[in-house]
Each structure stands twice: as C-alpha cells, then as structure tokens.
Coordinates of N, CA, C and O and ligand atoms in Angstrom, one line a residue:
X1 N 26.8 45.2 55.9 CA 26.8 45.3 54.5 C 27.4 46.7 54.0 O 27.1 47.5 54.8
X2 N 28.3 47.1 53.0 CA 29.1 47.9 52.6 C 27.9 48.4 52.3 O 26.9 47.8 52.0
X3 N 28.1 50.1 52.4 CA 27.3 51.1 52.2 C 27.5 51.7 50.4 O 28.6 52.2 50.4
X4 N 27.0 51.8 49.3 CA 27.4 52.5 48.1 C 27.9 54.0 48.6 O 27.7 54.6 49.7
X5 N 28.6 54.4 47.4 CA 29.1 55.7 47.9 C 28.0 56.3 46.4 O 28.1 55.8 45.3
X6 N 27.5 56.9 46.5 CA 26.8 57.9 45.7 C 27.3 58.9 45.6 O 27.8 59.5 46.5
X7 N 27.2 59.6 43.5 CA 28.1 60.2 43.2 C 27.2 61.1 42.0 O 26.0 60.7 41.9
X8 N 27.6 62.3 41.2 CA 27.3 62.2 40.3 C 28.3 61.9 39.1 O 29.5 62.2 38.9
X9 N 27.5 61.3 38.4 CA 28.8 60.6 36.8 C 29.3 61.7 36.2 O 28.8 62.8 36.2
X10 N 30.7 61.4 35.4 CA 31.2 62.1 35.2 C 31.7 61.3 33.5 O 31.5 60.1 33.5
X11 N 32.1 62.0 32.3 CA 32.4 61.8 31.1 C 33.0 60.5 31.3 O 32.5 59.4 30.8
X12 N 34.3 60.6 32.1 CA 34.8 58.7 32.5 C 34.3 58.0 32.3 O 34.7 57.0 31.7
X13 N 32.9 58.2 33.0 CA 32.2 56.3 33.3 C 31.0 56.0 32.0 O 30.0 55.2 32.0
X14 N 31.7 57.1 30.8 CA 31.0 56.1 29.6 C 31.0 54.8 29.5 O 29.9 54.3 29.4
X15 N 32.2 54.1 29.6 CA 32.7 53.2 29.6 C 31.9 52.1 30.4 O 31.2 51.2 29.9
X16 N 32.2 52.2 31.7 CA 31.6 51.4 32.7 C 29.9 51.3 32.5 O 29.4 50.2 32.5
X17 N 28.9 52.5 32.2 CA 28.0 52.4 32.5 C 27.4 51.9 30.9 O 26.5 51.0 30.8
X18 N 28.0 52.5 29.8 CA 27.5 51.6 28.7 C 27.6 49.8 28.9 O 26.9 49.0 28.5
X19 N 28.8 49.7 29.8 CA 28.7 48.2 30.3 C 27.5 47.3 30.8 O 26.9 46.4 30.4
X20 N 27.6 48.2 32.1 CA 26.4 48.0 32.9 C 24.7 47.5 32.0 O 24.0 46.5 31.8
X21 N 24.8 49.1 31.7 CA 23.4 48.7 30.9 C 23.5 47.5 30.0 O 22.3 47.1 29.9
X22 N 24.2 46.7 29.5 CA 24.3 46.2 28.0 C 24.3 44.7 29.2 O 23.6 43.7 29.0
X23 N 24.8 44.9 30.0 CA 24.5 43.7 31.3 C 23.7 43.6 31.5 O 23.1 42.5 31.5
X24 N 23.1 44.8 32.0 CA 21.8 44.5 33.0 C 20.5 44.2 31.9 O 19.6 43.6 32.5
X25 N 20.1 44.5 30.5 CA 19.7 44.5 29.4 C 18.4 43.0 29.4 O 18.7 41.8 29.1
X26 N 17.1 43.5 29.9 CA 16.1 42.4 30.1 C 15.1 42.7 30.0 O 14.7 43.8 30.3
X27 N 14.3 41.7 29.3 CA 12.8 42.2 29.0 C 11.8 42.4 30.4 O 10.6 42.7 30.4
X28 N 12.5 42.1 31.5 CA 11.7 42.6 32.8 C 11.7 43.9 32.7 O 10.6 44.2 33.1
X29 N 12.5 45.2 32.3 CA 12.6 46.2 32.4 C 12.3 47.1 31.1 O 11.4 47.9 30.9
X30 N 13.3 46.5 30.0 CA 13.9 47.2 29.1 C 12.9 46.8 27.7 O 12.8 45.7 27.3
X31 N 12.2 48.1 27.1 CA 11.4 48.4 25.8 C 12.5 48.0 25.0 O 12.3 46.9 24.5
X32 N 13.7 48.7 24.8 CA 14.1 48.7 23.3 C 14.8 46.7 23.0 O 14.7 45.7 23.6
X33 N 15.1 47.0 22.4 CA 15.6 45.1 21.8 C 16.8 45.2 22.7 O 17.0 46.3 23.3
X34 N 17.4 44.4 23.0 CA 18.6 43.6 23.4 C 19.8 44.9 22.6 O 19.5 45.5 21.5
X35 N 20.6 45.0 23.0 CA 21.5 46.0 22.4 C 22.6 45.2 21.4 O 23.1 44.3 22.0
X36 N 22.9 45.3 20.5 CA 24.1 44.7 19.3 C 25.0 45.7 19.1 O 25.0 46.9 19.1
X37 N 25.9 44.9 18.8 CA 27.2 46.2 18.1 C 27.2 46.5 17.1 O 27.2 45.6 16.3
X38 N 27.3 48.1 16.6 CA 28.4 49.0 17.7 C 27.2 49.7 18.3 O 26.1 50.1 17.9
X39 N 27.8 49.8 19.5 CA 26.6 50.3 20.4 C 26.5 51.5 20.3 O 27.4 51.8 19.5
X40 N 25.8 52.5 20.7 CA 25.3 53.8 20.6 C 26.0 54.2 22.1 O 26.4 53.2 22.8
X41 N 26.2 55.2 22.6 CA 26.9 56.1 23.5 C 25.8 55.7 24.6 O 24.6 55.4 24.4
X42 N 26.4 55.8 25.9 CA 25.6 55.7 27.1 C 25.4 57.7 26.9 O 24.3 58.0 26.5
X43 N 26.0 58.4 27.1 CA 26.1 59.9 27.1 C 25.2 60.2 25.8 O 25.2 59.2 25.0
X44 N 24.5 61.1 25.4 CA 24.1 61.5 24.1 C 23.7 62.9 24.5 O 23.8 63.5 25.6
X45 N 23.2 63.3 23.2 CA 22.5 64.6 23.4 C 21.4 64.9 24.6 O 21.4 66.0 25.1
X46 N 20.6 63.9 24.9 CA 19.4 64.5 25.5 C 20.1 64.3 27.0 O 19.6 64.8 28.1
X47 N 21.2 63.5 26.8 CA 21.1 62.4 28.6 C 22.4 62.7 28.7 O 23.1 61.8 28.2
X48 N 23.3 64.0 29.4 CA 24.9 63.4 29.6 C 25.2 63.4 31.1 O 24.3 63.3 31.9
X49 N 26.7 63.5 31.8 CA 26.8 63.0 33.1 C 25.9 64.0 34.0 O 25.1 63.7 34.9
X50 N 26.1 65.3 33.7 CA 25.0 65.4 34.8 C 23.7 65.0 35.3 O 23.3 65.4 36.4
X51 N 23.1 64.2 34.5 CA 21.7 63.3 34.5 C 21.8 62.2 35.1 O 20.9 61.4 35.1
X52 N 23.2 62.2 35.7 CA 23.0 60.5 36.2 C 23.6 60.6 37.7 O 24.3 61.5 38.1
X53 N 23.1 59.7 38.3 CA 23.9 59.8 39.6 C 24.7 57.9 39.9 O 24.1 56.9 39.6
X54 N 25.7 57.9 40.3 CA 26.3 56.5 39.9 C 26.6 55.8 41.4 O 27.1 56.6 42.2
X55 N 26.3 54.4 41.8 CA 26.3 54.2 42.8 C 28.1 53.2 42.6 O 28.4 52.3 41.8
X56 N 28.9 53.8 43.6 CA 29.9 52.8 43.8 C 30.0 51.9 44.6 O 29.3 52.2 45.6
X57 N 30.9 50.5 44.7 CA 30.7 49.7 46.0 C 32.2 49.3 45.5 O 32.3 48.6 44.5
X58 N 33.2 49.7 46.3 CA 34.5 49.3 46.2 C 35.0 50.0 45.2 O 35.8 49.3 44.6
X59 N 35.1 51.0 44.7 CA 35.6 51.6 43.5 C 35.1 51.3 42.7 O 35.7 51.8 41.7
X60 N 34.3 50.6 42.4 CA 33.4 50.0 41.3 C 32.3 50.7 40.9 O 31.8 51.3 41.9
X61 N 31.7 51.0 39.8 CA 30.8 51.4 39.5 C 29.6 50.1 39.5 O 29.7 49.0 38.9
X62 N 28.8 50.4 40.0 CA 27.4 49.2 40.3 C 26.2 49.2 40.0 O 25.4 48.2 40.0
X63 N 26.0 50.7 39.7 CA 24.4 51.2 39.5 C 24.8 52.5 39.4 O 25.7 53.2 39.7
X64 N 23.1 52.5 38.5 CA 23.2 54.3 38.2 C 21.3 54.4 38.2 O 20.4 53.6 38.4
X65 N 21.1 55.9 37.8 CA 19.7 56.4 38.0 C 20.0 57.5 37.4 O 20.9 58.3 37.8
X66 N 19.2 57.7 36.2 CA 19.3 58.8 35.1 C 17.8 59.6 35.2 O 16.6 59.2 35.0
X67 N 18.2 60.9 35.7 CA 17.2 61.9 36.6 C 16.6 62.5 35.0 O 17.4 62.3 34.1
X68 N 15.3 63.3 34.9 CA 15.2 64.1 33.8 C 14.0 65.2 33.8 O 13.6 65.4 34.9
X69 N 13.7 65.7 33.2 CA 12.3 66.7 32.8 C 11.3 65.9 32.1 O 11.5 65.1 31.2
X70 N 10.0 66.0 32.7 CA 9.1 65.1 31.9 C 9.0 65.4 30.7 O 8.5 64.8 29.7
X71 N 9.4 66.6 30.7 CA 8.7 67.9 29.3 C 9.9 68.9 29.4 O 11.0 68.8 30.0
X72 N 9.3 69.7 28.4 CA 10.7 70.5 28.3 C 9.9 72.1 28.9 O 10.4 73.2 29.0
X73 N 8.5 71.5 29.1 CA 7.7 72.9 29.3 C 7.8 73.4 30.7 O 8.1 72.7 31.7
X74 N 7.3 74.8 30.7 CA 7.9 75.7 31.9 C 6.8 75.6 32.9 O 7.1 76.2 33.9
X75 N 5.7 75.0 32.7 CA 4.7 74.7 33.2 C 4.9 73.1 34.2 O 4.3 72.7 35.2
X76 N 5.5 72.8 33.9 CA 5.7 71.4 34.3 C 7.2 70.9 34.9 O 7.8 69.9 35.1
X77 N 7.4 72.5 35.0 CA 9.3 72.3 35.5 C 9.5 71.7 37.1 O 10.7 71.6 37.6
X78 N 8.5 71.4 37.8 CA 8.3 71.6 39.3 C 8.2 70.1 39.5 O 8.0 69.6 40.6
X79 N 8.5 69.3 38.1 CA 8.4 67.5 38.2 C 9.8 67.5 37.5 O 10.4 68.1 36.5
X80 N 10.3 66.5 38.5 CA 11.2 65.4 37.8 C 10.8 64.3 37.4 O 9.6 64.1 37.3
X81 N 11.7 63.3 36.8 CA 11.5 61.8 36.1 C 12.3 61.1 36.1 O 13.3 61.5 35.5
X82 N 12.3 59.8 36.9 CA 13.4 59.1 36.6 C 13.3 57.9 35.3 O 12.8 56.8 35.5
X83 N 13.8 58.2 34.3 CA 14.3 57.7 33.4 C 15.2 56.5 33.1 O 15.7 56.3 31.9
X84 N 15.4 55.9 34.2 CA 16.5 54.8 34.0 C 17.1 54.5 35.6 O 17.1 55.4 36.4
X85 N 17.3 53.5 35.9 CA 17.4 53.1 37.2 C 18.4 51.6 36.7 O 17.8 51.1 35.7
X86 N 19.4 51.1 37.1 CA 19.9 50.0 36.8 C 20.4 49.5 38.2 O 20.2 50.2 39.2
X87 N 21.3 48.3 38.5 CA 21.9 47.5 39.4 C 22.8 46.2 38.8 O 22.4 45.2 38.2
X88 N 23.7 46.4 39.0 CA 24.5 45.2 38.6 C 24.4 43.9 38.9 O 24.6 43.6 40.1
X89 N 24.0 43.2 38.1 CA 22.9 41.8 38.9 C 23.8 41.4 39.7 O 23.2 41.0 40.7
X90 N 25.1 41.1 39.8 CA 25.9 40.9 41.0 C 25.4 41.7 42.2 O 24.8 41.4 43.2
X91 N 25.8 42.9 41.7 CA 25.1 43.8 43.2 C 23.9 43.8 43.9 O 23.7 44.3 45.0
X92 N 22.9 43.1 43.2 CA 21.8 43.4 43.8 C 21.1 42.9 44.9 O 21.5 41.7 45.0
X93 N 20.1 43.4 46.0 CA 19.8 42.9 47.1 C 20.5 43.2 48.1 O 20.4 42.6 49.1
X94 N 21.4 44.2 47.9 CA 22.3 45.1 48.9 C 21.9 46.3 49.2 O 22.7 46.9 50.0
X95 N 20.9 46.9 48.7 CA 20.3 48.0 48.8 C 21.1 49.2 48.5 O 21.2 50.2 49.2
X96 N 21.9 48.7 47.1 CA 22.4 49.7 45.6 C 21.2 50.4 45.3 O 21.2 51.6 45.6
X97 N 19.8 49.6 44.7 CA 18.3 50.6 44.3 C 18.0 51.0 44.9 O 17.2 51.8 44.3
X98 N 18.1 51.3 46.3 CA 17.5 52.2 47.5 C 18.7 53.1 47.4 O 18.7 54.1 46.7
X99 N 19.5 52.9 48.0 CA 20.8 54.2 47.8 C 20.6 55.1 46.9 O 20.6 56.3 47.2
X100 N 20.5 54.7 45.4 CA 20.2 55.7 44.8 C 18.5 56.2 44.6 O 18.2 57.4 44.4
X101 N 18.0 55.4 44.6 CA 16.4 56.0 44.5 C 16.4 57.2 45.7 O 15.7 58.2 45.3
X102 N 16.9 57.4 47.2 CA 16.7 57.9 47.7 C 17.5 59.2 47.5 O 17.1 60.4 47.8
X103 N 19.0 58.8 47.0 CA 19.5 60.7 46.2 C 19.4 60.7 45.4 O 20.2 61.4 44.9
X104 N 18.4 60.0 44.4 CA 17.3 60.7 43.1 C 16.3 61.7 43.8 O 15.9 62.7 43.2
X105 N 15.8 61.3 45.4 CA 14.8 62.4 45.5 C 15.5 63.5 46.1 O 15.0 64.5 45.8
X106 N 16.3 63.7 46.7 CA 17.1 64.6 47.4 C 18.1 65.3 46.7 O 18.6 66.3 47.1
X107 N 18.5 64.6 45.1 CA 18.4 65.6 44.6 C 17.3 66.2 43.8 O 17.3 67.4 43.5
X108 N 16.4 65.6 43.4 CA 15.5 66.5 42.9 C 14.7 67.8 43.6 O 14.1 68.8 43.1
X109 N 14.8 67.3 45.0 CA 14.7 68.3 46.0 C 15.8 69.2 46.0 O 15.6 70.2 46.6
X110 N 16.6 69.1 45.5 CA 17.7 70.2 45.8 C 17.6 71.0 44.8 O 18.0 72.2 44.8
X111 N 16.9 70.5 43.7 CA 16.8 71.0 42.6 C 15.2 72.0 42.7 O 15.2 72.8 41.7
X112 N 14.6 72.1 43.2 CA 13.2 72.6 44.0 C 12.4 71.9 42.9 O 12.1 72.7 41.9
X113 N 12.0 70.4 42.9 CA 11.3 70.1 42.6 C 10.0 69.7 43.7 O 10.2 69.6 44.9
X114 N 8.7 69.5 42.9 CA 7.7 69.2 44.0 C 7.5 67.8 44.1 O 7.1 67.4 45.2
X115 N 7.7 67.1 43.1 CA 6.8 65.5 42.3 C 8.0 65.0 41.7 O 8.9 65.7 41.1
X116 N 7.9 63.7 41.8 CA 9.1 63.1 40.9 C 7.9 62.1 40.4 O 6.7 62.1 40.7
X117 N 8.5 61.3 39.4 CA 7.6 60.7 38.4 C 8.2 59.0 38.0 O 9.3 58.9 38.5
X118 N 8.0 58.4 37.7 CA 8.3 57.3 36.7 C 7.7 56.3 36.2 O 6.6 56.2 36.8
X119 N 7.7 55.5 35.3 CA 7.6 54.4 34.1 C 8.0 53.6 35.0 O 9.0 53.7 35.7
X120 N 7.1 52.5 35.2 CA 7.9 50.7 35.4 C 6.4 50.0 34.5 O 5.2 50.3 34.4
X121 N 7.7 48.4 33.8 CA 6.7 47.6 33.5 C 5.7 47.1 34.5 O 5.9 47.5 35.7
X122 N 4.4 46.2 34.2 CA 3.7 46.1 35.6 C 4.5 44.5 35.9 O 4.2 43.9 37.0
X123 N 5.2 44.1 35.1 CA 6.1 42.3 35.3 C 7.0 43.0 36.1 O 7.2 42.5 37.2
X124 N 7.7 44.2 35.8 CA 8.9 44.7 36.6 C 8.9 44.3 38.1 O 9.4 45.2 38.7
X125 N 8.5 43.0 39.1 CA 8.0 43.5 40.4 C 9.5 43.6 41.6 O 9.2 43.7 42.8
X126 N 10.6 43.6 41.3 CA 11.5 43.9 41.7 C 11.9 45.6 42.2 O 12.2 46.2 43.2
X127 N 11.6 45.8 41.0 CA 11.7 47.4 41.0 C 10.1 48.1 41.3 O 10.0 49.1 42.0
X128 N 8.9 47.4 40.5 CA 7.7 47.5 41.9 C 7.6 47.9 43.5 O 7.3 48.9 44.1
X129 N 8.0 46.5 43.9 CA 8.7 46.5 45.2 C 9.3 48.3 46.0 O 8.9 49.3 46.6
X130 N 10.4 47.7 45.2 CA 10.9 49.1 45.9 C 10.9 50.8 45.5 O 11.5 51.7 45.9
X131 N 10.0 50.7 44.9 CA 9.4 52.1 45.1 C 8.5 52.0 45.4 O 8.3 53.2 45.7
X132 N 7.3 51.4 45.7 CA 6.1 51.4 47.0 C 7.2 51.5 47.9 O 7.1 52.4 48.7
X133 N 8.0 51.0 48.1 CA 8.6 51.2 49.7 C 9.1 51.7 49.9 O 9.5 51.6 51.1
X134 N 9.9 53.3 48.6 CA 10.2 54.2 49.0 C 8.8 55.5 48.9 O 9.1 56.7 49.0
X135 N 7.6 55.1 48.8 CA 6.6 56.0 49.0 C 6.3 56.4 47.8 O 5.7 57.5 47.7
X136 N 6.5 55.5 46.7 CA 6.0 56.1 45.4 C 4.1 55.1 45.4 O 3.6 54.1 46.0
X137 N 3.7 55.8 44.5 CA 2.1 54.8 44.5 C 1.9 54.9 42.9 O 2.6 55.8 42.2
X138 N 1.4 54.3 42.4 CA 0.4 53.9 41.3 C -0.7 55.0 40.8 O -1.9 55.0 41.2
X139 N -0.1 56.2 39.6 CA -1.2 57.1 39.4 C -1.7 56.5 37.8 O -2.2 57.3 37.1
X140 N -1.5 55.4 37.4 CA -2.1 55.2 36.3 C -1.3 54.0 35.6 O -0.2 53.6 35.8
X141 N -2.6 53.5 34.7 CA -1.5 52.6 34.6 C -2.2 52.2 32.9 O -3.4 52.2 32.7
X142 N -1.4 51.9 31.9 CA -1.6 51.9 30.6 C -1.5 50.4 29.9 O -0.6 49.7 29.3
X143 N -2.9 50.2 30.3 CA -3.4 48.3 29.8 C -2.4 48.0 28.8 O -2.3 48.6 27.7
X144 N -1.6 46.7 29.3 CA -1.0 45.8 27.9 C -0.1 47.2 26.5 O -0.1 46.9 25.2
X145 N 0.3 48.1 26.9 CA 0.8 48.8 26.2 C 2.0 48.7 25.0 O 2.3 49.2 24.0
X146 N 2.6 47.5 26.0 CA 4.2 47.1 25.1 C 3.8 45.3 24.7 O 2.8 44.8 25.0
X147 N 4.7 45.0 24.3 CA 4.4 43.7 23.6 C 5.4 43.1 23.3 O 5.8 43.2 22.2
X148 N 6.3 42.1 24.4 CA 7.5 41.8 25.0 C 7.7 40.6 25.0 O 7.2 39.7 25.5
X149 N 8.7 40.7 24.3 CA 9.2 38.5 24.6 C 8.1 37.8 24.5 O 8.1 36.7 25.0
X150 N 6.6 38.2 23.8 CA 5.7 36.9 23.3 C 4.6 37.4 24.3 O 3.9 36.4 24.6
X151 N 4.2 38.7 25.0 CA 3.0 38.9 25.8 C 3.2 40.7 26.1 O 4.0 41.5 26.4
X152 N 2.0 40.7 25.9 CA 1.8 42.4 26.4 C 1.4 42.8 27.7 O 0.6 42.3 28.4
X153 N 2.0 43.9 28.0 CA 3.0 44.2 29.4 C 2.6 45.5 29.8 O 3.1 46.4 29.1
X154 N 1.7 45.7 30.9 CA 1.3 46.9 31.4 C 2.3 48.3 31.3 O 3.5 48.1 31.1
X155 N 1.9 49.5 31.4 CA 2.9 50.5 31.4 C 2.6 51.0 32.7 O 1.6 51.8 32.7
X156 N 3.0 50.8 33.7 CA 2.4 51.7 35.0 C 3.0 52.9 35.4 O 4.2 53.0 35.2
X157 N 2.5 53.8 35.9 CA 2.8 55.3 36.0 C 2.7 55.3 37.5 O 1.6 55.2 38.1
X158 N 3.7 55.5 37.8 CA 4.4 55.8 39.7 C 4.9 57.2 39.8 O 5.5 57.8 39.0
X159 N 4.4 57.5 41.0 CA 4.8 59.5 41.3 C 4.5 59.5 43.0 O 3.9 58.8 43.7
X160 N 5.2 60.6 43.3 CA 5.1 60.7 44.9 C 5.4 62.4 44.9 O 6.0 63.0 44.1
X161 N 4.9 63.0 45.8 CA 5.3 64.4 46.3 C 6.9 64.0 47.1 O 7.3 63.1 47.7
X162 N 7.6 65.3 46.7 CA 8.8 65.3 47.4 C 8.7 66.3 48.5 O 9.7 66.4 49.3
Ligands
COA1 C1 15.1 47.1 40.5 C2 16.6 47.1 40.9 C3 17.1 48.5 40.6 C4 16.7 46.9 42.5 O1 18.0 47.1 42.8 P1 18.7 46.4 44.1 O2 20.0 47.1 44.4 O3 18.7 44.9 44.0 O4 17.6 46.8 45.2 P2 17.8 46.9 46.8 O5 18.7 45.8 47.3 O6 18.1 48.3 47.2 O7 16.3 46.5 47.3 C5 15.4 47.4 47.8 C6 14.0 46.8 47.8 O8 13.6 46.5 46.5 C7 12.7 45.4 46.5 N1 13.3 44.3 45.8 C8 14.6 44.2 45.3 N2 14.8 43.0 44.6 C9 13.6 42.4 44.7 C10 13.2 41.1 44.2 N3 14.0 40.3 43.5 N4 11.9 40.8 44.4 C11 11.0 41.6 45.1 N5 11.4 42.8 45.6 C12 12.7 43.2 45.4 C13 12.5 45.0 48.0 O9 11.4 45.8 48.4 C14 13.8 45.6 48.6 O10 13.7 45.9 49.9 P3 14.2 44.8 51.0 O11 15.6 44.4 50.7 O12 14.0 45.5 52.3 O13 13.2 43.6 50.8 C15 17.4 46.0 40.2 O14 16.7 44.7 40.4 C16 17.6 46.2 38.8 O15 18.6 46.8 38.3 N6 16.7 45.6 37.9 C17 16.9 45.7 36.5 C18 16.6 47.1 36.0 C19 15.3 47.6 36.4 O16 14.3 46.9 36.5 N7 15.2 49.0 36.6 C20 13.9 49.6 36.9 C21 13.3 50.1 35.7 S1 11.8 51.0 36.0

C-alpha cells in the first residue's frame, strides 16, 4: 500500500483542501450545515497553514488534520487539540487517518506539549475506531448535545498523554 507523504500546508492548498472539506462534508462528523456558495476560506483568521498538516498520496492532496490550542490561556498551553481531521472518501481505509493522527502527536510533541485532546461525534464510529487505536480513551462525554439530520448525537471528549 503507497505510504502518504505528510507535510505541513502551505497558502497553495487553499484550494485543494476547501475542496476536500466541502467533499468530505457529513452529518457523521460535521456540526455546521452542509456548506453552499460562496464558500468561506478553508485559511481564516483563527486557522491558517501552519495549523494543518496535509497528507499526500501521489501528488495529491488526500487529507488533512488541523492542530490547535484548546484556550488561548497560559495555563493550559501544555494541551493540544485536534480540531479537524478529514480523508478523501476515495482514500480511505489506507491508513491516510493514521498517517496523520500519528504526526498530529509528534508534532505536538515537538511542540512540548503534554496532552492532546479532541471532539468526536459518539455516531462518528469510524473515526472512534481509530483513535482508541491510536491510544486515545474516553474522558467525558456530553449526553445528546447536537441535534443532527433528525436525532441527537452524543459529544464525546477523547485525550491521551503524549
Ligand atoms: C475517520 C477518517 C479520518 C479515517 O480515515 P482513514 O484514512 O479511512 O483511516 P485509516 O485507513 O488510517 O484507518 C485507521 C483505523 O481507523 C478505523 N477505521 C477506519 N475506517 C473505519 C470504518 N469504516 N469502520 C470502523 N473503523 C474504521 C480502524 O480502526 C482502522 O484501522 P484498521 O485499518 O487497522 O482496521 C475518515 O473516515 C474520515 O475522513 N471521515 C470523515 C471525517 C471525520 O469523521 N473526521 C473525524 C472528525 S472527529
């Protein structure tokens, strides 16, 4: 199986990765509505390329994982968050979400963090899956919180020491 080349994004792959997302775009994952045009910027103020790390498979862009601060406080600087995780439903089951989940922790480790953190729906079990099996667990979990395509949808809270 072709290996991804893991990168970090660069201003270029506006393009590509506003794609991606607006593809990959499903109520298994995704709070906000279905996206319409004109779209909003994949880059913005809070999120630009250094926040993302981009998985390629042939020169292609395939997937990404958008790293962050849970807070903006100095108290809490020693946690990361992953914020966003995608796979190009063509690509997936090649182990593109492991590729990058695993230099989301290595860089957050480089970054001297202690804890990385994340959000998944509890329907998400795709992406469930594979973070128990990269060593993330279950610190909480926020009953029926969202209210999705016609049913309310756990918020679960996943974290691991790095
Ligand atoms: C979740 C997602 C990122 C996984 O990406 P992927 O490249 O297909 O994942 P990988 O091929 O690296 O699979 C790694 C592990 O994930 C789990 N997994 C992946 N797809 C799965 C599926 N359909 N059902 C159950 N487990 C699955 C398995 O544990 C798998 O390990 P295995 O291949 O040894 O069984 C991808 O499905 C995706 O982009 N989903 C939509 C966006 C999303 O849900 N993001 C997460 C938001 S919190």
């Amino acid at each position: 199986m072709p290996v991804p080349y893991i990168r970090h994004a660069s201003p270029d792959d506006e393009e590509a990765l506003g794609r991606l997302d607006r593809d990959s775009w499903s109520p298994l994952h995704a709070v906000q509505p279905r996206p319409q045009p004109p779209y909003e910027p994949f880059f913005n103020e809070r999120f630009g390329p250094p926040d993302h790390l981009v998985a390629e498979l042939g020169g292609r862009i395939v997937g990404y994982v958008r790293l962050a601060y849970p807070t903006s406080l100095a108290c809490n600087a020693h946690v990361r968050q992953i914020q966003g995780l995608a796979v190009a439903e063509e690509a997936r089951g090649a182990g593109v979400g492991r590729a990058l989940l695993r230099a989301v922790q290595d860089e957050s480790r480089r970054q001297g963090a202690r804890r990385i953190t994340l959000r998944v729906l509890g329907h998400n079990t795709p992406a469930r899956r594979l973070y128990e099996s990269e060593g993330f667990v279950v610190e909480g979990v926020l009953p029926e919180e969202f209210y999705l395509d016609g049913r309310y949808v756990d918020d679960v809270l996943m974290g691991r020491s790095l």
